[in-house]
Amino acid sequence: MARGGQVGDRGYSWGCKVSALSSPITTTIPVARPFIGAEEEQAVIDVLRSGWVTQGPRVSEFEEKFSSYIGCDHSVAVSSCTTALHLALLASGVGPGDEVICPSLSFIATANSIVHTGALPIFGDIDPSTFNLDPLRIEELITPRTKAILVVHQIGLPADMNRLLAIADKHGLVVIEDAACAIGSEYDGNLIGKPLGKMACFSFHPRKILTTGEGGMITTSDPVLAEKLRRRRQHAMSLSDVVRHNAKQIASETYDEVGFNFRMTDMQAAIGITQLGRLGDFLQRRRYLAMRYTKALLPLSWLQVPFVPSNCHHNYQSYMVRLLDGFALKRDALMQKLLEKKISTRRAIMAIHRELPYRSPHWNDSLPQTNLVSDTGLILPLFHQMTDADQDYVIESLYALQA
Ligand SMILES: *Cc1c(COP(=O)(O)O)cnc(C)c1O
């Protein structure tokens, strides 16, 4: 049913029935909302009652199930995608004096993870049709100090990996994938996370499709690297807690380097295992709603709907459109008008180089497409429980505002 209980009989040319504009909206339609059910609650209770709450058997199980879902060899669970990226960069030998190329059009954690290693983020401009790194703008950024490219699959759309990997190969650079938003997305027929680069890093923050509250995962096909990541995520301890706990003879660990506490808890992993079972449904619903948006919004000449290259399958972690010339309102004014209609939206992906720690006149001039997309992009509501009627209301509101 429509929000407010009425379904209007006016249909637009795209063929869906839409809820009447006048239908009273009582609660604001959020831009995103995690889906957490009774199974997740039970899974956490089971862990609490087991007596083993931090990284333990549920984390191992989540890692194994994640690997078999993705089709990768090794998955290493950590506390967030930010810590995943930090560990992945360090394990690739990135450190002080190095440069790492990444997009500015990304969540700030992408660049922060580079700074945490002591290296310098070098921002590459993006392709305004995909919101991902433009391979044509990479080589001009490479210097003798460049060590790696941190490629983001922004809002879940895979970046142009074949061309980016070719450039990295030619210059001997490591490629790490910031796949924070990209669970379930596919590139050349494989799920993102079957690493195209050396490692791929995922986020399980509630704003992403699969959530554990906070959490992250690193995938790799290199067993030596996986072992290194596992050690360093828990203080570089030579024996895991589980091994010590189950040892028949006293077992003492050593600490041969300076590690971190980047562990995931078993409560989080238990939620993750349950969410992984729901992922197929999540993806199906998101893709259905995204197709529906695209079909409905395509006739609006002032709006750019998502473009998906033919070798990619998008998970629509976010549904982002862009305002083109010919629309009377500026992006922020449109957002305000939509909020007054109880529709919550978000400005596009941020431009990291505009935030205080990263500001410089150089970046302002060298990232025109990033600035353009960041100023004109708009993320529309899309979440698992969103009804067709919710979506019709959003679509109808956009049509009404163009007048
Ligand atoms: C969300 C996000 C991150 C950070 O993930 P956390 O799990 O919150 O640390 C990093 N990169 C991108 C592109 C993101 O969208």
PDB file of N, CA and C and ligand atoms in Angstrom, residues 80-82 106-107 109-110 152 178 180-181 203 205 208 215, ligand 1:
ATOM      1  N   SER A  80      36.880  -3.064  11.251  1.00  0.00           N
ATOM      2  CA  SER A  80      36.208  -2.129  10.332  1.00  0.00           C
ATOM      3  C   SER A  80      36.912  -2.187   8.985  1.00  0.00           C
ATOM      4  N   CYS A  81      36.350  -1.512   8.018  1.00  0.00           N
ATOM      5  CA  CYS A  81      37.050  -1.435   6.727  1.00  0.00           C
ATOM      6  C   CYS A  81      38.250  -0.497   6.832  1.00  0.00           C
ATOM      7  N   THR A  82      38.148   0.509   7.688  1.00  0.00           N
ATOM      8  CA  THR A  82      39.274   1.434   7.862  1.00  0.00           C
ATOM      9  C   THR A  82      40.496   0.672   8.377  1.00  0.00           C
ATOM     10  N   SER A 106      35.433   9.904  -2.351  1.00  0.00           N
ATOM     11  CA  SER A 106      35.269   8.680  -1.568  1.00  0.00           C
ATOM     12  C   SER A 106      35.006   9.082  -0.131  1.00  0.00           C
ATOM     13  N   PHE A 107      34.631   8.107   0.682  1.00  0.00           N
ATOM     14  CA  PHE A 107      34.528   8.388   2.107  1.00  0.00           C
ATOM     15  C   PHE A 107      35.948   8.663   2.632  1.00  0.00           C
ATOM     16  N   ALA A 109      37.670   7.805   5.012  1.00  0.00           N
ATOM     17  CA  ALA A 109      38.474   6.698   5.545  1.00  0.00           C
ATOM     18  C   ALA A 109      39.455   6.154   4.510  1.00  0.00           C
ATOM     19  N   THR A 110      39.107   6.260   3.217  1.00  0.00           N
ATOM     20  CA  THR A 110      40.009   5.796   2.160  1.00  0.00           C
ATOM     21  C   THR A 110      41.366   6.491   2.304  1.00  0.00           C
ATOM     22  N   VAL A 152      38.873   2.329  -5.339  1.00  0.00           N
ATOM     23  CA  VAL A 152      37.570   2.233  -4.670  1.00  0.00           C
ATOM     24  C   VAL A 152      36.516   1.775  -5.682  1.00  0.00           C
ATOM     25  N   ASP A 178      39.469  -0.981  -2.229  1.00  0.00           N
ATOM     26  CA  ASP A 178      38.548  -0.526  -1.184  1.00  0.00           C
ATOM     27  C   ASP A 178      37.155  -0.945  -1.660  1.00  0.00           C
ATOM     28  N   ALA A 180      34.634  -1.453   0.299  1.00  0.00           N
ATOM     29  CA  ALA A 180      33.770  -1.189   1.456  1.00  0.00           C
ATOM     30  C   ALA A 180      32.293  -1.381   1.107  1.00  0.00           C
ATOM     31  N   CYS A 181      31.899  -0.870  -0.065  1.00  0.00           N
ATOM     32  CA  CYS A 181      30.481  -0.859  -0.446  1.00  0.00           C
ATOM     33  C   CYS A 181      30.131  -1.973  -1.421  1.00  0.00           C
ATOM     34  N   SER A 203      33.498  -3.415   4.209  1.00  0.00           N
ATOM     35  CA  SER A 203      32.956  -2.806   5.433  1.00  0.00           C
ATOM     36  C   SER A 203      31.611  -3.430   5.776  1.00  0.00           C
ATOM     37  N   HIS A 205      29.726  -1.764   8.194  1.00  0.00           N
ATOM     38  CA  HIS A 205      29.047  -0.639   8.856  1.00  0.00           C
ATOM     39  C   HIS A 205      27.576  -0.661   8.438  1.00  0.00           C
ATOM     40  N   LYS A 208      26.315   0.058   4.934  1.00  0.00           N
ATOM     41  CA  LYS A 208      26.608  -0.849   3.821  1.00  0.00           C
ATOM     42  C   LYS A 208      25.505  -1.919   3.750  1.00  0.00           C
ATOM     43  N   GLY A 215      32.549  -3.552  11.502  1.00  0.00           N
ATOM     44  CA  GLY A 215      33.289  -4.738  11.107  1.00  0.00           C
ATOM     45  C   GLY A 215      33.871  -4.585   9.721  1.00  0.00           C
TER      46      GLY A 215
HETATM   47  C1  LIG B   1      32.287   3.099   4.529  1.00  0.00           C
HETATM   48  C2  LIG B   1      33.546   3.216   3.782  1.00  0.00           C
HETATM   49  C3  LIG B   1      34.789   3.025   4.400  1.00  0.00           C
HETATM   50  C4  LIG B   1      34.943   2.849   5.877  1.00  0.00           C
HETATM   51  O1  LIG B   1      34.353   1.688   6.378  1.00  0.00           O
HETATM   52  P1  LIG B   1      34.273   1.473   7.964  1.00  0.00           P
HETATM   53  O2  LIG B   1      33.896   0.034   8.087  1.00  0.00           O
HETATM   54  O3  LIG B   1      33.234   2.400   8.487  1.00  0.00           O
HETATM   55  O4  LIG B   1      35.619   1.741   8.527  1.00  0.00           O
HETATM   56  C5  LIG B   1      35.922   3.087   3.604  1.00  0.00           C
HETATM   57  N1  LIG B   1      35.848   3.321   2.299  1.00  0.00           N
HETATM   58  C6  LIG B   1      34.677   3.517   1.657  1.00  0.00           C
HETATM   59  C7  LIG B   1      34.652   3.751   0.180  1.00  0.00           C
HETATM   60  C8  LIG B   1      33.490   3.493   2.391  1.00  0.00           C
HETATM   61  O5  LIG B   1      32.330   3.725   1.764  1.00  0.00           O
END
